[in-house]
PDB file of C-alpha atoms in Angstrom:
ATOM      1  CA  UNK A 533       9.921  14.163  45.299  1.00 59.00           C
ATOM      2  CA  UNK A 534      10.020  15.800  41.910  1.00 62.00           C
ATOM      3  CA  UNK A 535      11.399  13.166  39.094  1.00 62.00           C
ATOM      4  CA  UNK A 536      11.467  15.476  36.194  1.00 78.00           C
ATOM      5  CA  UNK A 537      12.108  18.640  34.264  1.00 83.00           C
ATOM      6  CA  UNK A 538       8.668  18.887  32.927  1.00 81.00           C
ATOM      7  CA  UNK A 539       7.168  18.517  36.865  1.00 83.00           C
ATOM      8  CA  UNK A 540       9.227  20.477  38.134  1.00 82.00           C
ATOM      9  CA  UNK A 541       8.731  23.374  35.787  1.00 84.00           C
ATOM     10  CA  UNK A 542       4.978  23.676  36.402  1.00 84.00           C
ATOM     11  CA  UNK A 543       5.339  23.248  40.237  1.00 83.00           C
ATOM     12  CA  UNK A 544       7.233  25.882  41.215  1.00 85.00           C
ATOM     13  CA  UNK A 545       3.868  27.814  40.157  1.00 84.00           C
ATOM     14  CA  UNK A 546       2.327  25.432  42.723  1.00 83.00           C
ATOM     15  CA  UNK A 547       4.957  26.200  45.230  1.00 83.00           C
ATOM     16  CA  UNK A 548       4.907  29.962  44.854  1.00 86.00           C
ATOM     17  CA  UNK A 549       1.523  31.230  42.917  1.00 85.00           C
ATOM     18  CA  UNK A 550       2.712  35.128  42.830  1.00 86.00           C
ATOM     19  CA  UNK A 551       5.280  34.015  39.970  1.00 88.00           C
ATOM     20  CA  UNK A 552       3.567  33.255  37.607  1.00 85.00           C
ATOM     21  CA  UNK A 553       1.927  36.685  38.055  1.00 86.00           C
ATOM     22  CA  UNK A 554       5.272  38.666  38.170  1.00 88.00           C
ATOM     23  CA  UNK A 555       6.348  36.601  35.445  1.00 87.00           C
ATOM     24  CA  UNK A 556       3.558  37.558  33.222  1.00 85.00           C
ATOM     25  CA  UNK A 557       3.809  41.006  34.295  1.00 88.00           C
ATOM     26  CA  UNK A 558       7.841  41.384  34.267  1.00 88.00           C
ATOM     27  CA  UNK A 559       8.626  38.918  31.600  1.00 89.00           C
ATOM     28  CA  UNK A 560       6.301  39.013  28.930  1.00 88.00           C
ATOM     29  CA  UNK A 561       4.778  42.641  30.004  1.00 90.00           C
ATOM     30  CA  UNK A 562       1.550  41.601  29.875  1.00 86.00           C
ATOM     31  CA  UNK A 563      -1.015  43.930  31.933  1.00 86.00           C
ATOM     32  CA  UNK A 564      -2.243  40.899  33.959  1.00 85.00           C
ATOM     33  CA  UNK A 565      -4.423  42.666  37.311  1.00 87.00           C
ATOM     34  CA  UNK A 566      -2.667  42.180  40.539  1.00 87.00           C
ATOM     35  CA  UNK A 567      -4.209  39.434  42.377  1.00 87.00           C
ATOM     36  CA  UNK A 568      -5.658  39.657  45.839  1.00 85.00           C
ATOM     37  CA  UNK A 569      -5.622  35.947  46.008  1.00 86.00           C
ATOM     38  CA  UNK A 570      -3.977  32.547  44.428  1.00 85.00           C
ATOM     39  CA  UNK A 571      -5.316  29.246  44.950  1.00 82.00           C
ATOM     40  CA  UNK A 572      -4.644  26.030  43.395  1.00 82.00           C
ATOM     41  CA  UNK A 573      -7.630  23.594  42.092  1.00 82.00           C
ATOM     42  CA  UNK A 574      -8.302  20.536  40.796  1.00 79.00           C
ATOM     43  CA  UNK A 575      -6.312  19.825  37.096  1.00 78.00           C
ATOM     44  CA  UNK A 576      -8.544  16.740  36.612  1.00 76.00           C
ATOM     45  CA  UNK A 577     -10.548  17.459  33.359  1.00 69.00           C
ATOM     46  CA  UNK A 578     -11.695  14.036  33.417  1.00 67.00           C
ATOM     47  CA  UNK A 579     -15.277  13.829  31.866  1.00 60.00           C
ATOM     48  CA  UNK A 580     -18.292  11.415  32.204  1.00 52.00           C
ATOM     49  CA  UNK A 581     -17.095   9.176  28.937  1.00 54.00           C
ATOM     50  CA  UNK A 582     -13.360   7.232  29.701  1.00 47.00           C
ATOM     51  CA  UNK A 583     -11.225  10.465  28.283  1.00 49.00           C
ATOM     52  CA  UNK A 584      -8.557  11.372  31.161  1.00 56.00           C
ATOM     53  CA  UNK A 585      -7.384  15.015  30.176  1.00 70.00           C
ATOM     54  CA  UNK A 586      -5.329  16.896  32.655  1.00 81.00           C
ATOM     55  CA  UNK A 587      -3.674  19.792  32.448  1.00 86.00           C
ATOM     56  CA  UNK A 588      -0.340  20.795  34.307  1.00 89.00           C
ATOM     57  CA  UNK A 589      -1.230  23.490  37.172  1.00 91.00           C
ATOM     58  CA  UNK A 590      -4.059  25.178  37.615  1.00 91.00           C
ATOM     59  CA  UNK A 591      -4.545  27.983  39.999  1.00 92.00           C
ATOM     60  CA  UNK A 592      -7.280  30.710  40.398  1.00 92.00           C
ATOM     61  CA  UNK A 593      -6.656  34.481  40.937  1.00 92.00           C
ATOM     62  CA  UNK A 594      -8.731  36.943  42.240  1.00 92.00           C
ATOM     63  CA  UNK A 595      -8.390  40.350  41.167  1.00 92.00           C
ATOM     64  CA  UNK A 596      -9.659  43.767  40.606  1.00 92.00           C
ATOM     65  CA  UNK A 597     -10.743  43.303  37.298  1.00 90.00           C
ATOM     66  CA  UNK A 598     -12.368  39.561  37.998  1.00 91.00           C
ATOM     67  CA  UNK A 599     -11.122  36.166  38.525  1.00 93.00           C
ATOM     68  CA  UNK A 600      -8.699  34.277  36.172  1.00 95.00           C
ATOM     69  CA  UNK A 601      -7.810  30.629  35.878  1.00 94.00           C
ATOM     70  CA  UNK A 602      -4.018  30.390  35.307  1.00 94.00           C
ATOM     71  CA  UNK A 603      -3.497  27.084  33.288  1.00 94.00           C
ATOM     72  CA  UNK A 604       0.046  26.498  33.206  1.00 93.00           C
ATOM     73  CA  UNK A 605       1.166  23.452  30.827  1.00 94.00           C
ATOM     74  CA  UNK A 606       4.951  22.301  30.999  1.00 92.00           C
ATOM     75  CA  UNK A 607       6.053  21.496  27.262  1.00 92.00           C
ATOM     76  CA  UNK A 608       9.280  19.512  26.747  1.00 89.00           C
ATOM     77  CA  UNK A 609       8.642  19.268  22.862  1.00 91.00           C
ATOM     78  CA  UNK A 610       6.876  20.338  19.462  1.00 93.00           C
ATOM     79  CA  UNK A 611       3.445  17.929  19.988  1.00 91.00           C
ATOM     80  CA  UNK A 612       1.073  19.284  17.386  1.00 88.00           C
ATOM     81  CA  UNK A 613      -1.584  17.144  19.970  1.00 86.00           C
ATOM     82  CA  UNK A 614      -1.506  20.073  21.998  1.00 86.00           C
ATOM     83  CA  UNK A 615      -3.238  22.194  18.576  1.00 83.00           C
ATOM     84  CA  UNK A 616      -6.441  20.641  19.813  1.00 86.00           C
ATOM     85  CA  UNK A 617      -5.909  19.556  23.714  1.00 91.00           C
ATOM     86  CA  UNK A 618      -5.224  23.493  24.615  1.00 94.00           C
ATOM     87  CA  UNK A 619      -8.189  24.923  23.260  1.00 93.00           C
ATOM     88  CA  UNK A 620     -10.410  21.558  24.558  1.00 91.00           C
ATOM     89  CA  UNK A 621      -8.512  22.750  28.108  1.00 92.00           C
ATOM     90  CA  UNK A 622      -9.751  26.169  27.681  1.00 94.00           C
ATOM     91  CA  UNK A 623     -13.260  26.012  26.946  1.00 93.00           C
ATOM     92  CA  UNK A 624     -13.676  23.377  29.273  1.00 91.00           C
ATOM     93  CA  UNK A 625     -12.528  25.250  32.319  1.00 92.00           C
ATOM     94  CA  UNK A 626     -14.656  28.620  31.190  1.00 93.00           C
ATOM     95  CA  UNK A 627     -18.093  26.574  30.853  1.00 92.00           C
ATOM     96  CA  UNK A 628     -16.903  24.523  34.120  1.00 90.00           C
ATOM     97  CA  UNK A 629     -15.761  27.871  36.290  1.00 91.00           C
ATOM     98  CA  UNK A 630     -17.418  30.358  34.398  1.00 92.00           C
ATOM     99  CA  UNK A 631     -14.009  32.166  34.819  1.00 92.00           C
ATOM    100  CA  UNK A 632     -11.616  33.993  31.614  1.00 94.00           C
ATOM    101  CA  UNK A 633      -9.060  31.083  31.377  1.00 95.00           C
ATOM    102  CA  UNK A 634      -5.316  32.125  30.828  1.00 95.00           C
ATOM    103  CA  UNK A 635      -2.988  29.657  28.735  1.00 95.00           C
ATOM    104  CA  UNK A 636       0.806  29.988  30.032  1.00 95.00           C
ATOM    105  CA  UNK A 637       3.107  27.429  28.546  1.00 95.00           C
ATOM    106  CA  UNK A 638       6.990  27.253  30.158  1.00 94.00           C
ATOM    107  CA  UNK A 639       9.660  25.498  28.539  1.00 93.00           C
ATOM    108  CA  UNK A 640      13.462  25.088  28.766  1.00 91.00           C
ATOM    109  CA  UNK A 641      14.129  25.113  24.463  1.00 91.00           C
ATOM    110  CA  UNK A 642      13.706  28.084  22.204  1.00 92.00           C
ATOM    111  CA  UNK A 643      12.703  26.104  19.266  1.00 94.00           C
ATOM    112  CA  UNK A 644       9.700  24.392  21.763  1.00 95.00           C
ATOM    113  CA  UNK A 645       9.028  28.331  22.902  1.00 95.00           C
ATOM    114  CA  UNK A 646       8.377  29.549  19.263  1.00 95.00           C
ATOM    115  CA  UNK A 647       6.275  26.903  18.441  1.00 96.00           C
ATOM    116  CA  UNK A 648       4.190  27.071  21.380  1.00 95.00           C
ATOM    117  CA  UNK A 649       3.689  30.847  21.389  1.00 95.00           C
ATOM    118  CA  UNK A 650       2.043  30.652  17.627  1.00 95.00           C
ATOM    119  CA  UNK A 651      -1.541  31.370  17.861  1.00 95.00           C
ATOM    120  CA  UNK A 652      -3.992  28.115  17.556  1.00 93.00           C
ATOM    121  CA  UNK A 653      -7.123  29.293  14.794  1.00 92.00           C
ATOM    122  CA  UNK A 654      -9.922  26.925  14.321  1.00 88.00           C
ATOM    123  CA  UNK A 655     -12.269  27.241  11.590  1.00 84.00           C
ATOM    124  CA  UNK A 656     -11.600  29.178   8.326  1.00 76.00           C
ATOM    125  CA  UNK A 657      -8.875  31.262   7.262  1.00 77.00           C
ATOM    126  CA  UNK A 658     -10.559  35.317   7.150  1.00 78.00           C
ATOM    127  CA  UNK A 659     -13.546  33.543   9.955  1.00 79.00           C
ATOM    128  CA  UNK A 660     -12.011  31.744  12.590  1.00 86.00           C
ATOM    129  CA  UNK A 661     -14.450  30.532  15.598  1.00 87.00           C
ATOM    130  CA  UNK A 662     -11.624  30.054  18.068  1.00 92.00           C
ATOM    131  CA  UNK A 663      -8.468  31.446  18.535  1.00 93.00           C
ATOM    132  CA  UNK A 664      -6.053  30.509  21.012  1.00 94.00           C
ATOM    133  CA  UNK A 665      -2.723  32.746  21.757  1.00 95.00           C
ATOM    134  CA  UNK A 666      -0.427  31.254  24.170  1.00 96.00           C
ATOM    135  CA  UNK A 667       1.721  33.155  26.583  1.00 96.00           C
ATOM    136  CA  UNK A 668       4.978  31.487  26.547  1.00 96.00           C
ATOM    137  CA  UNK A 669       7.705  30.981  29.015  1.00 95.00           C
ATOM    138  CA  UNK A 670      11.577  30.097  27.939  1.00 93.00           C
ATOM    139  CA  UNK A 671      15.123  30.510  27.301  1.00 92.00           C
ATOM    140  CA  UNK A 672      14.378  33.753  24.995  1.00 93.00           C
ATOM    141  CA  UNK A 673      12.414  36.017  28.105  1.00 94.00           C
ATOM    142  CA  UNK A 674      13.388  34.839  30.930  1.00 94.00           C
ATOM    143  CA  UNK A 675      15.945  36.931  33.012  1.00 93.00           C
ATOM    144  CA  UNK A 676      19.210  35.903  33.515  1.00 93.00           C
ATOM    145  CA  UNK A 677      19.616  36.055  36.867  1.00 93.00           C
ATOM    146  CA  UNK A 678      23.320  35.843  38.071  1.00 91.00           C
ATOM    147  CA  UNK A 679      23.875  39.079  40.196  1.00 92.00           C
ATOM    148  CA  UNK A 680      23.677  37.852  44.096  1.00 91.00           C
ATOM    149  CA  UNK A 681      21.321  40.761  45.176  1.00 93.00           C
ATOM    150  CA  UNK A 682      19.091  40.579  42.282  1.00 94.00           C
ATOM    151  CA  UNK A 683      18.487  37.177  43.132  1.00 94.00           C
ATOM    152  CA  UNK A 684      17.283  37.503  46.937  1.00 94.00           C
ATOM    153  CA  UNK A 685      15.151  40.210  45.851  1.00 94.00           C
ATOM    154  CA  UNK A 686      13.775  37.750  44.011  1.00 94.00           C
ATOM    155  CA  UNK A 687      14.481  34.159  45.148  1.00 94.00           C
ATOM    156  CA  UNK A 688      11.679  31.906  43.334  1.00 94.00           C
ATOM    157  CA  UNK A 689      12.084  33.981  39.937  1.00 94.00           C
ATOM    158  CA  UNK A 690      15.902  33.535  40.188  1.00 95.00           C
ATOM    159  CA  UNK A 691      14.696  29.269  40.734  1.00 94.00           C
ATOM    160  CA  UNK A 692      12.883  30.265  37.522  1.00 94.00           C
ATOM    161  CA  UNK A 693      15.911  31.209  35.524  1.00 94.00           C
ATOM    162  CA  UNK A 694      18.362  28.131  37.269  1.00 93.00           C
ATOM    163  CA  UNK A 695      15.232  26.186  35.923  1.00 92.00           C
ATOM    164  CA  UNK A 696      15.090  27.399  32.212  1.00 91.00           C
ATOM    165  CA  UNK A 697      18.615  28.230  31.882  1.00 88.00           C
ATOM    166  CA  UNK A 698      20.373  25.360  33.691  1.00 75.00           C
ATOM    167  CA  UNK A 699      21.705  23.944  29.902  1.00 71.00           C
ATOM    168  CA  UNK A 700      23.243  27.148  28.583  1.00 66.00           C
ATOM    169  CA  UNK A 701      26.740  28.050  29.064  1.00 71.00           C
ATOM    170  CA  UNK A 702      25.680  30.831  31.946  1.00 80.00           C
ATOM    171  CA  UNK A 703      24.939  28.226  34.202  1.00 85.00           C
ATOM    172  CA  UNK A 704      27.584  28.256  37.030  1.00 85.00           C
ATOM    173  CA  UNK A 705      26.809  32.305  37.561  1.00 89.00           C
ATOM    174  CA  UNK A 706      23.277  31.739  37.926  1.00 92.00           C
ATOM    175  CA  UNK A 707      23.793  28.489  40.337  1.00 92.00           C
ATOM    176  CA  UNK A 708      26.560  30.209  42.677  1.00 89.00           C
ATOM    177  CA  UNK A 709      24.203  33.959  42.776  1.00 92.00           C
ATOM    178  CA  UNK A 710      20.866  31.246  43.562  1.00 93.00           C
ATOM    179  CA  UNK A 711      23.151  29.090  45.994  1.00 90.00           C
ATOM    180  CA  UNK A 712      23.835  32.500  48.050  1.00 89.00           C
ATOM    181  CA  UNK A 713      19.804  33.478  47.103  1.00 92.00           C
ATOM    182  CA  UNK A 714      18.666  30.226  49.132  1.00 90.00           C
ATOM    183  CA  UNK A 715      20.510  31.315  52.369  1.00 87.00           C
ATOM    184  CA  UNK A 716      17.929  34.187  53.123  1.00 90.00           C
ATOM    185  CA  UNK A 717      14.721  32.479  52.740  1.00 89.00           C
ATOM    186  CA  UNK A 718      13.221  29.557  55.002  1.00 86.00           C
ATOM    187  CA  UNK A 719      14.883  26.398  54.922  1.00 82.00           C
ATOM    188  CA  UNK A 720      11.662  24.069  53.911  1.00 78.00           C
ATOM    189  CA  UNK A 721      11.056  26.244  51.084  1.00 84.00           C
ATOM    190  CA  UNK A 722      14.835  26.072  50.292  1.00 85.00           C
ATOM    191  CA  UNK A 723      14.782  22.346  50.028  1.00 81.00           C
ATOM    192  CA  UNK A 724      11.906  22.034  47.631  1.00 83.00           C
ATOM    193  CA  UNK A 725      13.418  24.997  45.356  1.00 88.00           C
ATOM    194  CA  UNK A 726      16.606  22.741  45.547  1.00 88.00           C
ATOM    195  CA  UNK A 727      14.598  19.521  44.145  1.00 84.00           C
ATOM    196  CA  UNK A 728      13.040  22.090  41.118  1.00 88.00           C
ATOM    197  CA  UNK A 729      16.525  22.929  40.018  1.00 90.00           C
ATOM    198  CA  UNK A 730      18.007  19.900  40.361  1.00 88.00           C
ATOM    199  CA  UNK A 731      15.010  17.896  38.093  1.00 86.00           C
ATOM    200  CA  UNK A 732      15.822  20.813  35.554  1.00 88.00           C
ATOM    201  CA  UNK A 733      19.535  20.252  35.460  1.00 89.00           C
ATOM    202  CA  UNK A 734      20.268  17.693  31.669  1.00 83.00           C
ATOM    203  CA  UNK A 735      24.217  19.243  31.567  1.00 84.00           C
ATOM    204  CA  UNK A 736      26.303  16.484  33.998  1.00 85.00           C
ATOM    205  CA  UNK A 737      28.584  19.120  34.866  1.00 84.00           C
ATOM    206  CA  UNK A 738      26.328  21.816  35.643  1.00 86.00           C
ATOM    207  CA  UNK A 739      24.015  19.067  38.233  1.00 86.00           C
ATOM    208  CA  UNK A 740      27.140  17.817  39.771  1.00 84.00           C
ATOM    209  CA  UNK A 741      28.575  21.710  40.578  1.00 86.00           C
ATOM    210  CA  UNK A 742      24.590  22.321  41.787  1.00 87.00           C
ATOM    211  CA  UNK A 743      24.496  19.375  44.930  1.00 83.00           C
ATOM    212  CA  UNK A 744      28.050  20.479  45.783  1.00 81.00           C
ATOM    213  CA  UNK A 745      27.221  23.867  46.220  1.00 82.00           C
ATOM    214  CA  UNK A 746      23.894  22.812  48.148  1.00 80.00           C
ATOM    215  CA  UNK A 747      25.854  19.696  49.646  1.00 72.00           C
ATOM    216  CA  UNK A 748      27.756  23.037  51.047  1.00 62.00           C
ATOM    217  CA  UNK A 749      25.330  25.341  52.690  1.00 61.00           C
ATOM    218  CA  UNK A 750      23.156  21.400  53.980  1.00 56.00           C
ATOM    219  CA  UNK A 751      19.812  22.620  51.864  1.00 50.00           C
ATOM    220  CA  UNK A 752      21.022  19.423  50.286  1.00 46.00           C
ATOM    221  CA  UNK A 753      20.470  17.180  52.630  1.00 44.00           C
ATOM    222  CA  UNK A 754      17.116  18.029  53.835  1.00 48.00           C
ATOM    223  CA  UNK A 755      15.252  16.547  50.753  1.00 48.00           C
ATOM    224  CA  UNK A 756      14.623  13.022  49.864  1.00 50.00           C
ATOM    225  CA  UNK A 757      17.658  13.611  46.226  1.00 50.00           C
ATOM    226  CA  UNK A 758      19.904  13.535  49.200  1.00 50.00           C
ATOM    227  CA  UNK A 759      19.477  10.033  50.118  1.00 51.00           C
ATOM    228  CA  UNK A 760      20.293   8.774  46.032  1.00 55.00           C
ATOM    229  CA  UNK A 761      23.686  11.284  46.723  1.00 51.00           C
ATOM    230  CA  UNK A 762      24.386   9.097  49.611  1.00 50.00           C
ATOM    231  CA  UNK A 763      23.567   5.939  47.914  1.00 56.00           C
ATOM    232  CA  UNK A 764      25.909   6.682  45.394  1.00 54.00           C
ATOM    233  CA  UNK A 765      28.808   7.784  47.585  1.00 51.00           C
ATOM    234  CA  UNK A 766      28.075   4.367  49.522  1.00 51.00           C
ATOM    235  CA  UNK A 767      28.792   2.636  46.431  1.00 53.00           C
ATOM    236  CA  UNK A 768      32.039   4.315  45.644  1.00 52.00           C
ATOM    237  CA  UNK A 769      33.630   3.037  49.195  1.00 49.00           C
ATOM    238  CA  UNK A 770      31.927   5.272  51.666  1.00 43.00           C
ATOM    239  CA  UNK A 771      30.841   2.525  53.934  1.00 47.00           C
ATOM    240  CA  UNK A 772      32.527   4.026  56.642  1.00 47.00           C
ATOM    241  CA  UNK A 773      29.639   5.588  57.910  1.00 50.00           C
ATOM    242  CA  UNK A 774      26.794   8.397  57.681  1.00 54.00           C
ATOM    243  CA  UNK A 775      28.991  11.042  58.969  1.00 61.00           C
ATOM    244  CA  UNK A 776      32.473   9.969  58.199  1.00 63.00           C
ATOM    245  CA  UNK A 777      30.657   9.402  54.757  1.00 63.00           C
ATOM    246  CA  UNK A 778      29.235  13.347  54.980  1.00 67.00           C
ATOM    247  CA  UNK A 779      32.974  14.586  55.692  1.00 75.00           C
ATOM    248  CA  UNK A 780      34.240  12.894  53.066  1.00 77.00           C
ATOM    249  CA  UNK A 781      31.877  13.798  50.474  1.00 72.00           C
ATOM    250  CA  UNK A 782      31.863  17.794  51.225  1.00 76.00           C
ATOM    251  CA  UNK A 783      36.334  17.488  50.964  1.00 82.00           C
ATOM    252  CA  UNK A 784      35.916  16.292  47.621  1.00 80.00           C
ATOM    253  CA  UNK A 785      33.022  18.850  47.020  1.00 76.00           C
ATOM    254  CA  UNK A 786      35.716  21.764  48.020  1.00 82.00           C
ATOM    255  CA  UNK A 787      38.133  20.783  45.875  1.00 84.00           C
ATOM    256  CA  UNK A 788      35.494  19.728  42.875  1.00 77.00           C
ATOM    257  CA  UNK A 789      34.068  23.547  43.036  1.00 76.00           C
ATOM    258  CA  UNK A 790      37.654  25.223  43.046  1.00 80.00           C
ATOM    259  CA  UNK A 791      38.049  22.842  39.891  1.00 77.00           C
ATOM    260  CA  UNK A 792      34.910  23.068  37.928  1.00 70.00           C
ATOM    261  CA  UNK A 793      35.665  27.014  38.190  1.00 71.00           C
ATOM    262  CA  UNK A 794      38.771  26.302  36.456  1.00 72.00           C
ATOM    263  CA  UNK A 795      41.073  27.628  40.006  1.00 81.00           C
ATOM    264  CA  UNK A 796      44.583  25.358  39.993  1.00 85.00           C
ATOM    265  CA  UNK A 797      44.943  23.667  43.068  1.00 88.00           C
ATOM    266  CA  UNK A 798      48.474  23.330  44.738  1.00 88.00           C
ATOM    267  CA  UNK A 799      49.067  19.789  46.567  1.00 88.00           C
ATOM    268  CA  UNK A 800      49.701  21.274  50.218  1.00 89.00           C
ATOM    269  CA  UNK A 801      46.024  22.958  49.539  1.00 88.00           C
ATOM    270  CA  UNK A 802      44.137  19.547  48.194  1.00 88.00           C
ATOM    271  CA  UNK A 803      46.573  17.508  50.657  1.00 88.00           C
ATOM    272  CA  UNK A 804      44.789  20.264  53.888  1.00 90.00           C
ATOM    273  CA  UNK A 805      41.350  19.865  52.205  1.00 88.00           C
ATOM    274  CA  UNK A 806      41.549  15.968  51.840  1.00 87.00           C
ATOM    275  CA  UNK A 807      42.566  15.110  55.588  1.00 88.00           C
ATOM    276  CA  UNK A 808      40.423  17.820  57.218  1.00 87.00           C
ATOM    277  CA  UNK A 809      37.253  15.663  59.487  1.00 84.00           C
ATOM    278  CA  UNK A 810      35.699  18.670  60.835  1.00 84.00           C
ATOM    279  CA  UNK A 811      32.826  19.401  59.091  1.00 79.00           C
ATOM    280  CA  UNK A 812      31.835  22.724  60.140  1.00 80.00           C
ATOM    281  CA  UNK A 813      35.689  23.793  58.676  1.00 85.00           C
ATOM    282  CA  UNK A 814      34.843  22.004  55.334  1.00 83.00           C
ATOM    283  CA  UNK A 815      31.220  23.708  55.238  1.00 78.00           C
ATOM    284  CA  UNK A 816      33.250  26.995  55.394  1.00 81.00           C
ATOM    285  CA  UNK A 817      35.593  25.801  52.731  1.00 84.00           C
ATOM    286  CA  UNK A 818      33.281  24.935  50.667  1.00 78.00           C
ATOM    287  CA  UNK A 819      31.501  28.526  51.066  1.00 76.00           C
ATOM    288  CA  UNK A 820      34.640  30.093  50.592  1.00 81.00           C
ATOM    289  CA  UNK A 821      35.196  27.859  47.219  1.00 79.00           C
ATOM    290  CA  UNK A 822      32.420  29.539  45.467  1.00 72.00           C
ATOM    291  CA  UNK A 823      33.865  32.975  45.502  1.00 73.00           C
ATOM    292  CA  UNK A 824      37.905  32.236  45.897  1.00 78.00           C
ATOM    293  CA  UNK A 825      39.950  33.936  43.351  1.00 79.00           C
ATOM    294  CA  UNK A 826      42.605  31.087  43.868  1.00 85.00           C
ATOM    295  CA  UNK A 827      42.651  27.646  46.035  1.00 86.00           C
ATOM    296  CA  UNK A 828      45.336  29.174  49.273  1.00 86.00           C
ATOM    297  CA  UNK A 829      41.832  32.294  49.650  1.00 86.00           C
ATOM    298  CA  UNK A 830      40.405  29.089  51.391  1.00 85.00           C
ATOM    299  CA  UNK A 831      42.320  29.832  54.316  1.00 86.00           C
ATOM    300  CA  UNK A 832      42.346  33.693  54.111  1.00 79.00           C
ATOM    301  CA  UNK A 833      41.245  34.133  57.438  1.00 69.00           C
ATOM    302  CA  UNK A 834      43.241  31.458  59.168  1.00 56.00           C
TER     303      UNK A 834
END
């Protein structure tokens, strides 16, 4: 299970490789070769003497032009540490591998992205023996994904943007387009894009509107964040039972979506919602809820 923002961030690289490859490419335009082949390896950098350095994700590519090692570090913060860990990371890996080592840094805060993308010089100023140049990752490139087609074209890159942009104030188009996104690609894969967003997700509002809209199409429930959902609901008086419990939970997710997008919602509509136990007619609901230009386009069809 992914526990944070920072792990999460990196491991979506791990979970798709051929991002971080359209991302350079796409986001920050940079002529990276097209790889043949991704693999992950080892991000110990542990050596001999009792020094544990690590680095975030590391993956190899193979390409036309030679083979790369993608070092991917997930910054949360300004650490001026990182001045002489990066380039340590860097050399390392090229007299390890004997490979052209590529620094990409991904972060969720614009301040954090402009500090992390200013070149690292060692030496002195007019003679420098090493320079490192960052390609960074954040708020300030990466798309804003919150057209539905754009984002199955694209499903792990539109993860990228719920990811980075989950704080700003564009978060409920992004989360409903990625929500829809989700439906078209294998359910496993689903599930663990689900955890990414969710660890990425500070805003209350914007985490509670994400698990009802997976709570509706039942990615939700397939990963282990599930079981704390049911925990809590357990401890608000659901004792009634797993699927009573289920039932209950995706009512007052139908009537929390209409809300959070600011639709009124009559009594005779909440009173329908509230006392329905089928939960295949609430899943629809709650499908419905995402889109509905007011609360009675629930039961347009009915």
């Amino acid at each position: 299970m992914v526990g944070s923002s920072h792990e999460a961030l990196h491991r979506i690289f791990q979970k798709d490789p051929a991002l971080l490859t359209r991302a350079l490419q796409r986001v920050l335009h940079v002529p990276f070769p097209e790889p043949h082949e991704i693999a992950a390896l080892n991000v110990d950098l542990t050596e001999i003497e009792p020094v544990e350095r690590r680095v975030d994700t590391l993956l190899r590519a193979e390409t036309d032009e030679g083979t790369y090692l993608l070092v991917v570090e997930s910054q949360g913060k300004v650490d001026d540490r990182k001045r002489g860990s990066w380039p340590y990371y860097l050399s390392y890996l090229y007299e390890k591998y004997r490979c052209e080592p590529v620094l990409i840094v991904i972060t969720q805060n614009s301040a954090t992205a402009r500090w992390a993308a200013q070149p690292i010089r060692l030496g002195f100023p007019g003679w420098h023996s090493l320079t490192v140049r960052p390609l960074v990752l954040g708020p300030d490139n990466v798309p804003v994904i919150t057209d539905e087609r754009q984002a199955e074209q694209d499903v792990p890159l539109a993860v990228l943007s719920a990811m980075t942009h989950g704080r700003g104030p564009q978060a409920a188009p992004i989360l409903e387009s990625l929500a829809t996104a989700l439906k078209t690609i294998d359910p496993d894969s689903a599930a663990v894009f689900v955890q990414f967003v969710d660890s990425c997700l500070a805003d209350p509002q914007a985490k509670q509107m994400w698990r009802d809209l997976m709570t509706a199409i039942q990615y939700f429930w397939r990963h282990p964040l599930a079981e704390q959902v049911r925990e809590e609901g357990r401890e608000q008086g659901l004792e009634e039972g797993r699927e009573q419990g289920r039932t209950q939970a995706k009512a007052e997710m139908v009537l929390r979506v209409l809300e959070w997008r600011g639709i009124p919602v009559p009594e005779h509509v909440a009173e329908r919602v509230s006392t329905c136990e089928d939960a295949d007619q609430l899943e629809l609901w709650a499908e419905r809820a995402v889109r509905a230009a007011c609360a009675e386009d629930l039961f347009v069809e009915e």
